[in-house]
PDB file of C-alpha atoms and ligand atoms in Angstrom:
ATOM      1  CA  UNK A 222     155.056 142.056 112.536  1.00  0.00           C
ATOM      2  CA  UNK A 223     155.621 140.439 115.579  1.00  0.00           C
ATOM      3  CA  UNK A 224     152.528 141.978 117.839  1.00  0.00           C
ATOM      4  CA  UNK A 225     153.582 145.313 117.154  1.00  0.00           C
ATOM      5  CA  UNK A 226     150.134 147.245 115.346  1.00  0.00           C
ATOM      6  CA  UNK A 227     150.556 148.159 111.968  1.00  0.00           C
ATOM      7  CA  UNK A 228     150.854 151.745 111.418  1.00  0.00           C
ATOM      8  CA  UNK A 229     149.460 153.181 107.953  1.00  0.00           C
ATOM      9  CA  UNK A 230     151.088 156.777 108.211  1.00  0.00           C
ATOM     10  CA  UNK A 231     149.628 159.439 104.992  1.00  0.00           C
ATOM     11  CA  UNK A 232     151.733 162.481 104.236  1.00  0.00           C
ATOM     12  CA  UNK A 233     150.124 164.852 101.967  1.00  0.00           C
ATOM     13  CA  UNK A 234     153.157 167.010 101.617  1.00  0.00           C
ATOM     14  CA  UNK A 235     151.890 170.406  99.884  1.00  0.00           C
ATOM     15  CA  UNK A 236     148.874 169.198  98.502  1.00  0.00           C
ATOM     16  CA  UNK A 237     145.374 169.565  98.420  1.00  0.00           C
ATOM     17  CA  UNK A 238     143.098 173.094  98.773  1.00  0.00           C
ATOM     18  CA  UNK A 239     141.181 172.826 102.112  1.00  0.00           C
ATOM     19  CA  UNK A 240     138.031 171.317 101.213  1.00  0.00           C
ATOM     20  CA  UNK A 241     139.535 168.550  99.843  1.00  0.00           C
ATOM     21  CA  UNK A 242     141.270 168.131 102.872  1.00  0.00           C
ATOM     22  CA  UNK A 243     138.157 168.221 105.118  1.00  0.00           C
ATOM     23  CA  UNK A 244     136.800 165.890 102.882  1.00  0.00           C
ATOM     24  CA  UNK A 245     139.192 163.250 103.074  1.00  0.00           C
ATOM     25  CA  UNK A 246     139.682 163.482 106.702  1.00  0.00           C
ATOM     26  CA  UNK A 247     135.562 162.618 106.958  1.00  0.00           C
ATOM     27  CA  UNK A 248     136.197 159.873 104.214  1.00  0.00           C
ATOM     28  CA  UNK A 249     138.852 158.177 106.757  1.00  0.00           C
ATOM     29  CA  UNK A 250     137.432 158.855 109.833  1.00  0.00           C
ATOM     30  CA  UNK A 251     134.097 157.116 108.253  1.00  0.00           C
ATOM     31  CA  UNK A 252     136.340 154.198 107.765  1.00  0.00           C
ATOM     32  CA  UNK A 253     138.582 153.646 110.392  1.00  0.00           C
ATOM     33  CA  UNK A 254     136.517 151.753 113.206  1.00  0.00           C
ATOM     34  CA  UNK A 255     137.937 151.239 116.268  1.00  0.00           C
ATOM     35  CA  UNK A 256     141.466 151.666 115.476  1.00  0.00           C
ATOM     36  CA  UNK A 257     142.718 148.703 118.169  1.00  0.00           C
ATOM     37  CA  UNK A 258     144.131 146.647 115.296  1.00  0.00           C
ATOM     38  CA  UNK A 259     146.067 148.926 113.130  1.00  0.00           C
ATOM     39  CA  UNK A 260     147.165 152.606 113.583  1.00  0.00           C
ATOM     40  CA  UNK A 261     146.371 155.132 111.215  1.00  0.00           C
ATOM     41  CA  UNK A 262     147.639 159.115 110.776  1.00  0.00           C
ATOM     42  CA  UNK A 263     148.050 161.685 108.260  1.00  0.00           C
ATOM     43  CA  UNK A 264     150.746 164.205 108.123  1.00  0.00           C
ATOM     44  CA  UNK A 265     148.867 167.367 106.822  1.00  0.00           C
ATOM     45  CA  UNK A 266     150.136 170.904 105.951  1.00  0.00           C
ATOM     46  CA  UNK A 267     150.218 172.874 109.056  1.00  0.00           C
ATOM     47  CA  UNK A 268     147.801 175.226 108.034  1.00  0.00           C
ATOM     48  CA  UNK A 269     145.475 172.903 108.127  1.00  0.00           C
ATOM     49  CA  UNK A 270     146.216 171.321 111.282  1.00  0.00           C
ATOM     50  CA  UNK A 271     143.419 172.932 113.456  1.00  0.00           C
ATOM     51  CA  UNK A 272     140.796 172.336 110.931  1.00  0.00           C
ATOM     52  CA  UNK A 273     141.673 168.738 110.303  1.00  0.00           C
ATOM     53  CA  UNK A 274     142.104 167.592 113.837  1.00  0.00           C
ATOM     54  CA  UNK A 275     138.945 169.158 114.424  1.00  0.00           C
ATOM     55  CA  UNK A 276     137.209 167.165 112.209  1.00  0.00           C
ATOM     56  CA  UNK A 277     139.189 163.814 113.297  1.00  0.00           C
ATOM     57  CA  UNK A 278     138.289 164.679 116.905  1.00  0.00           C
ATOM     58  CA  UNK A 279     136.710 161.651 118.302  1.00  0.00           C
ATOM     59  CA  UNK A 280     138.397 159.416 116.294  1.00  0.00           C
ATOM     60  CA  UNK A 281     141.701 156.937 116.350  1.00  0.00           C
ATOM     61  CA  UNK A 282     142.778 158.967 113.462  1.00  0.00           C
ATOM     62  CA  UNK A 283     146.636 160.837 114.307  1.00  0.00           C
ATOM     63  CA  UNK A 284     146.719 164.092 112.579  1.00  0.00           C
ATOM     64  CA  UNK A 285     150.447 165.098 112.449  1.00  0.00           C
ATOM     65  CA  UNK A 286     152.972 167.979 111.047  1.00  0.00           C
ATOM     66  CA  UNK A 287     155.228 167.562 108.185  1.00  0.00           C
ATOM     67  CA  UNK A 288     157.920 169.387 109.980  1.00  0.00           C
ATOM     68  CA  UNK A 289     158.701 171.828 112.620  1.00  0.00           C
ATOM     69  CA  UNK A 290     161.826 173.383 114.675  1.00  0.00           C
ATOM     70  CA  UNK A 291     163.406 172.308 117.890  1.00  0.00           C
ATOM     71  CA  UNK A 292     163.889 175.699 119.815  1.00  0.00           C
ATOM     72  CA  UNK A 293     160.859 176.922 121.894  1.00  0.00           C
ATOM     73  CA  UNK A 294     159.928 180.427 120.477  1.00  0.00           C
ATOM     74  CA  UNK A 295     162.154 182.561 118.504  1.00  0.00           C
ATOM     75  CA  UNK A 296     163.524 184.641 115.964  1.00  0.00           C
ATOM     76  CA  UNK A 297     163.037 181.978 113.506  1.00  0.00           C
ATOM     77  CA  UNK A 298     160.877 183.211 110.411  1.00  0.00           C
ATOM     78  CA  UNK A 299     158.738 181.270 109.064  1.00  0.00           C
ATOM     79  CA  UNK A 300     158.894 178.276 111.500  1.00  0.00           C
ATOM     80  CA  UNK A 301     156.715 177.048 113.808  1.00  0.00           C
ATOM     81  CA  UNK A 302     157.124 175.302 116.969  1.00  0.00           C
ATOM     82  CA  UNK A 303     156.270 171.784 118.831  1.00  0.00           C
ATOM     83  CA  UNK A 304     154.090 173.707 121.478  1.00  0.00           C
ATOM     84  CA  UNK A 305     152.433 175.728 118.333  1.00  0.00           C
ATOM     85  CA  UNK A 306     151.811 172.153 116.671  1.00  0.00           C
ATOM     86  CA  UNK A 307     150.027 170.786 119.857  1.00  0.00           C
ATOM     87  CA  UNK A 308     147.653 173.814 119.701  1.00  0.00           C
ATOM     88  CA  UNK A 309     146.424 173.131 116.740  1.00  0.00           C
ATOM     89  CA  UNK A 310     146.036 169.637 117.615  1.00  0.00           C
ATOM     90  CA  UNK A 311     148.563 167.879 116.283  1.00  0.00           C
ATOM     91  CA  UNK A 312     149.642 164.604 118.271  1.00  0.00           C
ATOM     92  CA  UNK A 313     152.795 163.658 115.965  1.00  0.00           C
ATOM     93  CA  UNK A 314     155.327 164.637 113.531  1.00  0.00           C
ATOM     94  CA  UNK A 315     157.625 164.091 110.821  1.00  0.00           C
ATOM     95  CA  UNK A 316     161.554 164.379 111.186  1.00  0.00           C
ATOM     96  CA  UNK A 317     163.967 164.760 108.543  1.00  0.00           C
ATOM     97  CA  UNK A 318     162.217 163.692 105.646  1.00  0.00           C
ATOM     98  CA  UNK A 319     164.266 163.104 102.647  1.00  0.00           C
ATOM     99  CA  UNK A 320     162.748 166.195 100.859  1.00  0.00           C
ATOM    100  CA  UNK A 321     163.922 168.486 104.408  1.00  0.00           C
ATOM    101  CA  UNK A 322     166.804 166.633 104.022  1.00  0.00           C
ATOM    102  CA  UNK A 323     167.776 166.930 100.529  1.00  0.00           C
ATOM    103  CA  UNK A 324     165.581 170.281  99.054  1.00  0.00           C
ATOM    104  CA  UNK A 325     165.973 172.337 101.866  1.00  0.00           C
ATOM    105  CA  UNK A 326     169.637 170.969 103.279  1.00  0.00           C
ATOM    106  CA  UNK A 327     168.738 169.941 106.906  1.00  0.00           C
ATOM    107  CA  UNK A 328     171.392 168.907 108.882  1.00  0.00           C
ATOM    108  CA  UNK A 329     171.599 165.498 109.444  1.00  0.00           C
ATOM    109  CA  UNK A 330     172.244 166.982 113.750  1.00  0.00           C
ATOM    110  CA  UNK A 331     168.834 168.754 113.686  1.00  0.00           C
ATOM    111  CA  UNK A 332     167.173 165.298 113.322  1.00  0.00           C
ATOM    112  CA  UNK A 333     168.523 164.290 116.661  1.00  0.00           C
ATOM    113  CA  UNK A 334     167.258 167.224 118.084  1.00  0.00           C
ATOM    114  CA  UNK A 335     163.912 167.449 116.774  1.00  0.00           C
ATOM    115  CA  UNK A 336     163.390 164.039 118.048  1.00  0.00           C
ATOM    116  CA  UNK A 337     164.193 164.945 121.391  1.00  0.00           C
ATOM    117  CA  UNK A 338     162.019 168.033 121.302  1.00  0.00           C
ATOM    118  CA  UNK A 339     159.214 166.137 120.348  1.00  0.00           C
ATOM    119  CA  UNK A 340     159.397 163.638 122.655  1.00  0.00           C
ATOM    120  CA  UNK A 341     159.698 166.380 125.312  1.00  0.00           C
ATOM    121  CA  UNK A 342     156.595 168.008 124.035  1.00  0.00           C
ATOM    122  CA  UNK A 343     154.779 165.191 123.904  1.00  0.00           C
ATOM    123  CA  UNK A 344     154.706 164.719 119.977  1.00  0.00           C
ATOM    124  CA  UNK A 345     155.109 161.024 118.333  1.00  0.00           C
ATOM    125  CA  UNK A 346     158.272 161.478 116.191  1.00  0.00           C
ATOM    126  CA  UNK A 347     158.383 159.606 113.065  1.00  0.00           C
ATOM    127  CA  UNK A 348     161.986 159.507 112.038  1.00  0.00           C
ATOM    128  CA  UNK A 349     162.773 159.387 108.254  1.00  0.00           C
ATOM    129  CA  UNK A 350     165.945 157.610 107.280  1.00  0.00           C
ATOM    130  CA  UNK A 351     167.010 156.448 103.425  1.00  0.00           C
ATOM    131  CA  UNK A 352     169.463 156.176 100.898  1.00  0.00           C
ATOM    132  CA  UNK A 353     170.030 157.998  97.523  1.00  0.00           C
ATOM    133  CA  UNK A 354     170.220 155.628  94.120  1.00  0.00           C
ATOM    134  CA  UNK A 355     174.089 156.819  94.335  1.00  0.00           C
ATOM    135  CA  UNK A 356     174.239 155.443  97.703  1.00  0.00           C
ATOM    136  CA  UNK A 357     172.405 152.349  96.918  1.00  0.00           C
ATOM    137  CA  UNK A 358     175.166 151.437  93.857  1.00  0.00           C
ATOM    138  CA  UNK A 359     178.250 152.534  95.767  1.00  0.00           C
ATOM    139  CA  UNK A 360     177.172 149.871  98.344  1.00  0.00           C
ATOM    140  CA  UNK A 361     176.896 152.834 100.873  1.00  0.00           C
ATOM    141  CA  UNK A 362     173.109 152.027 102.108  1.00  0.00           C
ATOM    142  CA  UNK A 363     174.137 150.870 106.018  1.00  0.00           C
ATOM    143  CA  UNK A 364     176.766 153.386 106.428  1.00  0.00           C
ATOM    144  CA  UNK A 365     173.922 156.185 105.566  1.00  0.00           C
ATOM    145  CA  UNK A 366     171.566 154.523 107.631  1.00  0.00           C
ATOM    146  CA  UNK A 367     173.517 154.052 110.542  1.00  0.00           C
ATOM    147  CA  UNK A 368     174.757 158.079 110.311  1.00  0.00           C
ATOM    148  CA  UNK A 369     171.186 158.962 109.868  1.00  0.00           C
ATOM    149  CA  UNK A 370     170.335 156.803 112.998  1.00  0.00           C
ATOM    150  CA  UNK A 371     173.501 157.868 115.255  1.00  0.00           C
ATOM    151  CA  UNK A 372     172.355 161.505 114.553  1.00  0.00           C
ATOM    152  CA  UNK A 373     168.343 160.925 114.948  1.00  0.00           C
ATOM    153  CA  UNK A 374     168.375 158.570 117.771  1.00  0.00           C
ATOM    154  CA  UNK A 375     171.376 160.172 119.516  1.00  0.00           C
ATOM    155  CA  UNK A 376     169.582 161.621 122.596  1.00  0.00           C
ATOM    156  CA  UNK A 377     166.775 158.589 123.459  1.00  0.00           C
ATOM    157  CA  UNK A 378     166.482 156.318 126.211  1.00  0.00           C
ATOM    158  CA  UNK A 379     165.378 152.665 124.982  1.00  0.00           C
ATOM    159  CA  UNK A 380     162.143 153.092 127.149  1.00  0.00           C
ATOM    160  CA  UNK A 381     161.451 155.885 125.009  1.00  0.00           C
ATOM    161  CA  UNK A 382     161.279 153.762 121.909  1.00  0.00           C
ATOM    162  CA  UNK A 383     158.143 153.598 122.486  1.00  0.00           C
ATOM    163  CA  UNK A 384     156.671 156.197 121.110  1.00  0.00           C
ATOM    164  CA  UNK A 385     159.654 156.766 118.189  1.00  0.00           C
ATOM    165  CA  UNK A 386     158.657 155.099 114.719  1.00  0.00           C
ATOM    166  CA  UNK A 387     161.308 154.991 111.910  1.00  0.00           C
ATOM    167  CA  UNK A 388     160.325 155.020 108.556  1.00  0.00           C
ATOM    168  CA  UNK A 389     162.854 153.557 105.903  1.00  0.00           C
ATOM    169  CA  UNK A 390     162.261 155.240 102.294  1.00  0.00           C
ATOM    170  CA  UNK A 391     164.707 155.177 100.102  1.00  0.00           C
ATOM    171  CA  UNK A 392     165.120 158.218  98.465  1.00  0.00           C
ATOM    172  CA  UNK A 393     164.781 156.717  94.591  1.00  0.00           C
ATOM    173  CA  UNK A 394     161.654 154.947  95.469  1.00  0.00           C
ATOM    174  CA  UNK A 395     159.449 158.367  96.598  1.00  0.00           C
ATOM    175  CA  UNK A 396     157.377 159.543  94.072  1.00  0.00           C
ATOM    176  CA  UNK A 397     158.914 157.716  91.318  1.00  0.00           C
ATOM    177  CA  UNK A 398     156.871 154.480  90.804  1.00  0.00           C
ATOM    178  CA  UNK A 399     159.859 152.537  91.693  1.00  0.00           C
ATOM    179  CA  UNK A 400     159.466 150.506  94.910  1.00  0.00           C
ATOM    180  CA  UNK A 401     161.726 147.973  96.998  1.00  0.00           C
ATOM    181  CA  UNK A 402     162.165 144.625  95.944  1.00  0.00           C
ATOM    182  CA  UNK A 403     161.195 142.530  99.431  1.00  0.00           C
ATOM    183  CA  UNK A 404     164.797 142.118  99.603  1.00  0.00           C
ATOM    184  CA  UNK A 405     166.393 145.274  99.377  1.00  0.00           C
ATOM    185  CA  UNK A 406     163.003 146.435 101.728  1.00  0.00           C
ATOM    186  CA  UNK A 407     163.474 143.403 103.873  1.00  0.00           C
ATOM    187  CA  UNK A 408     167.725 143.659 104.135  1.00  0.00           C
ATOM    188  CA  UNK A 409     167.137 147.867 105.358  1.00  0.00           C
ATOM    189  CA  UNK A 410     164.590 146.661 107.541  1.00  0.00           C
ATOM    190  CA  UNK A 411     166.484 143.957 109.139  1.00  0.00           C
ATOM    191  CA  UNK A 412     169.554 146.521 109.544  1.00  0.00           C
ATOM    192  CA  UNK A 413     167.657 149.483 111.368  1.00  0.00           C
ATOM    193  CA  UNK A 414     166.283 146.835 114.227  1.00  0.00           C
ATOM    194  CA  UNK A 415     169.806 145.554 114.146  1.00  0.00           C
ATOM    195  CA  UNK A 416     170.857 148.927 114.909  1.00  0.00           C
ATOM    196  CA  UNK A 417     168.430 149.793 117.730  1.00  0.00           C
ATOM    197  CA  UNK A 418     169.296 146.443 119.035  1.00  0.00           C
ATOM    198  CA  UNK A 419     172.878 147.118 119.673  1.00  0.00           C
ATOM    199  CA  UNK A 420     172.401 150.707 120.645  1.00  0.00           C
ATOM    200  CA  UNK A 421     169.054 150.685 122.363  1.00  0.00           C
ATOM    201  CA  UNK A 422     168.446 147.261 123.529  1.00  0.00           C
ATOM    202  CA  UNK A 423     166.557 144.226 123.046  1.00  0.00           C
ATOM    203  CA  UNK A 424     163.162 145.325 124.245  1.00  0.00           C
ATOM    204  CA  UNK A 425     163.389 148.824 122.176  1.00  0.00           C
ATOM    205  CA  UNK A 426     164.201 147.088 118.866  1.00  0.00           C
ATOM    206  CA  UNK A 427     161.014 144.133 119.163  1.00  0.00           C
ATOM    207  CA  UNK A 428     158.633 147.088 119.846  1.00  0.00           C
ATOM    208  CA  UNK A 429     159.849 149.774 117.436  1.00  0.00           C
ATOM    209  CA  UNK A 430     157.961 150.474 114.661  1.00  0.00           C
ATOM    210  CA  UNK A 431     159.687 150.450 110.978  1.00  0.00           C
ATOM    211  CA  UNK A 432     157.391 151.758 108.142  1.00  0.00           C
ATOM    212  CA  UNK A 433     158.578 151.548 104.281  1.00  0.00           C
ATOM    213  CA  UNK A 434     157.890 154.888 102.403  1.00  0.00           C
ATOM    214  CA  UNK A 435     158.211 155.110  98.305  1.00  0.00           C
ATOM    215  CA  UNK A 436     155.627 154.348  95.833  1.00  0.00           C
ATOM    216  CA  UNK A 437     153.366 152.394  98.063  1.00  0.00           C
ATOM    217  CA  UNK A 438     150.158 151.770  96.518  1.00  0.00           C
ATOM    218  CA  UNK A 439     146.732 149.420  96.882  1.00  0.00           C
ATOM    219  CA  UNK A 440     148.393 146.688  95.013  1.00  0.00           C
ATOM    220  CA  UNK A 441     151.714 146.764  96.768  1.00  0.00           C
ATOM    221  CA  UNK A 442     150.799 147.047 100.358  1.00  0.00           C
ATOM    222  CA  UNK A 443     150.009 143.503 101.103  1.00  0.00           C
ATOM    223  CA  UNK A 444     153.214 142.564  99.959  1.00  0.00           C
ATOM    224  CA  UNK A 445     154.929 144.833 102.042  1.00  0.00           C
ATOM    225  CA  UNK A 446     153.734 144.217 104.777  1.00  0.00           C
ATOM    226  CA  UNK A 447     154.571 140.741 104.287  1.00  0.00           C
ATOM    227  CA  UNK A 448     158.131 141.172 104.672  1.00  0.00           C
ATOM    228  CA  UNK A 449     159.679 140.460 107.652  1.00  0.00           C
ATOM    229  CA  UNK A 450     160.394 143.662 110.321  1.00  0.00           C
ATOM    230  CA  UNK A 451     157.965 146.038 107.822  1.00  0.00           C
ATOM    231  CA  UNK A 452     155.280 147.149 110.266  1.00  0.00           C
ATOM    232  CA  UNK A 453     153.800 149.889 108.122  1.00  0.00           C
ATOM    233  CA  UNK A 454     153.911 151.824 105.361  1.00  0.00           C
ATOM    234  CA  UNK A 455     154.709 156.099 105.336  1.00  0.00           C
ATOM    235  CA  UNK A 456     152.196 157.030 102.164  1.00  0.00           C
ATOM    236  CA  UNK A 457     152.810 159.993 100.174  1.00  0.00           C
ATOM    237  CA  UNK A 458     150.735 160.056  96.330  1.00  0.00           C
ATOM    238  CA  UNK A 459     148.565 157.477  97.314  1.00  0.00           C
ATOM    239  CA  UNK A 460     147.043 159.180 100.481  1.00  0.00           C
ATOM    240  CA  UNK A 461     145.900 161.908  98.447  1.00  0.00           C
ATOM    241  CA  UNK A 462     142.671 160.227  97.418  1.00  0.00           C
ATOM    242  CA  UNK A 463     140.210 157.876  99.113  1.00  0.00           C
ATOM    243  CA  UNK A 464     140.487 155.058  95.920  1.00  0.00           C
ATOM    244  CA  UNK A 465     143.954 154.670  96.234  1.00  0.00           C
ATOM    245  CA  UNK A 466     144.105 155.113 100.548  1.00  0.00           C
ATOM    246  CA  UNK A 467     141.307 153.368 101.720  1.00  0.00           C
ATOM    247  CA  UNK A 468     142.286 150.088  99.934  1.00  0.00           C
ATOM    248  CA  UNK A 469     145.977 150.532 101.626  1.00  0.00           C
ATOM    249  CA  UNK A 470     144.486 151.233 105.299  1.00  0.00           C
ATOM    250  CA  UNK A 471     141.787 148.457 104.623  1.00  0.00           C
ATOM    251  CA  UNK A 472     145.201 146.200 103.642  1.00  0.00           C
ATOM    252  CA  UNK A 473     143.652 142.840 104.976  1.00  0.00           C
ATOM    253  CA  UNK A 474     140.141 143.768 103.849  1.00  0.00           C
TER     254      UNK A 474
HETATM  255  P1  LIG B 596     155.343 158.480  97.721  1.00  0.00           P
HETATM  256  O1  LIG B 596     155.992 159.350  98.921  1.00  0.00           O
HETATM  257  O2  LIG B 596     154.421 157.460  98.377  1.00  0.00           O
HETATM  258  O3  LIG B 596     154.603 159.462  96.868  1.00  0.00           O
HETATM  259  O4  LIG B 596     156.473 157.794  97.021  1.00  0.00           O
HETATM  260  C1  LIG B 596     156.381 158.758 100.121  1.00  0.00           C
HETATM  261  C2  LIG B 596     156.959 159.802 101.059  1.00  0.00           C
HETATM  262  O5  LIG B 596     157.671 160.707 100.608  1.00  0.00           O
HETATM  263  O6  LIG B 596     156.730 159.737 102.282  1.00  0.00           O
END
């Protein structure tokens, strides 16, 4: 990991009823300490947002959006906007997740620009980037990965790096049991800092964060985050209860 602080990221997708949530916001807030050794955030519906930063208030724990749109205000039904997110407390976000990307067909463009309209409103962006099994056997992993990163990454400056995370799932590993082999993990990995290297710099691609997503788990995580250039892990299933997410935030425990 190199120095940089692991980041243990939870996205809840549309899950839970609200008590629950409130519940398991207390449950990781009990557990969290200090936070100055690893990072930790959850990605919560965004009708929940004011309710769960409230409770996380006074805590390390992030509480971030799943989504949101890159224009200010708007004839735009049903979408909501960075400034609306920071009201609610929100301090970070999601961008183009492979269910925006595939279910509901966002461009691979808006990526790039929700990136940049986060870090203009002060939001941490963590940008989603991963290859379908199709991909995968038709040997077509880097090309996807370096059009997802041309289009997501098109409109930083390297000193902004800092606050950008990338999270590599690959599509056929969320939600399906299936994870990475270290190699296959390792190889994307390797490739992504590769590509902020040439494009971003040397100092942007040793601080950038790279988080696997897809099927991680309490007995997979140490493993993970053994592999070279993993510095975290993007947690969808498992962060829905405290048995299976406390054991993968309490990783070296
Ligand atoms: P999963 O989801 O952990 O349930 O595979 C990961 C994600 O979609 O971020």
């Amino acid at each position: 990991m190199d120095g940089r602080k692991p980041y243990i990221a939870g996205n809840w997708k549309m899950n839970l009823d609200r008590s629950h949530a409130l519940d398991l916001i207390k449950t990781i807030k009990g557990r969290l300490g200090d936070g100055n050794d690893r990072e930790v955030a959850i990605f919560a519906p965004s009708v929940y947002l004011a309710d769960v930063s409230a409770v996380a208030q006074g805590s390390p724990l992030g509480i971030g959006a799943q989504n949101f749109h890159f224009e200010s205000e708007g004839a735009y039904t049903g979408e909501t906007s960075a400034n609306m997110l920071r009201e609610v407390g929100a301090d970070r976000v999601l961008i183009g997740h492979s269910e925006r990307r595939h279910i509901f067909r966002e461009p691979n463009d808006w990526s790039g620009r929700k990136v940049r309209k986060a870090l203009d409103e002060a939001l941490l962006p963590i940008l989603c980037v991963g290859e379908k099994l199709e991909e995968r056997q038709a040997n077509r992993t880097e090309r996807l990965l370096r059009r997802q990163l041309d289009a997501g990454l098109c409109d930083v400056q390297p000193e902004e790096m800092r606050r950008v995370t990338i999270a590599y799932e690959p599509v056929w590993a969320i939600g399906t049991g299936e994870v990475a082999t270290p190699e296959q993990a390792g190889e994307a990995h390797a490739f992504i800092r590769k590509w902020i290297h040439n494009k971003l710099g040397p100092e942007a691609a040793e601080l950038t964060r790279i988080l696997y997503g897809g099927s991680v788990k309490p007995d997979n995580i140490r493993g993970l985050l053994a592999i070279e250039d993993v510095d975290g892990a993007l947690v969808g299933g498992a962060s829905l209860k405290p048995d299976s997410f406390i054991p993968i935030i309490e990783f070296d425990q």
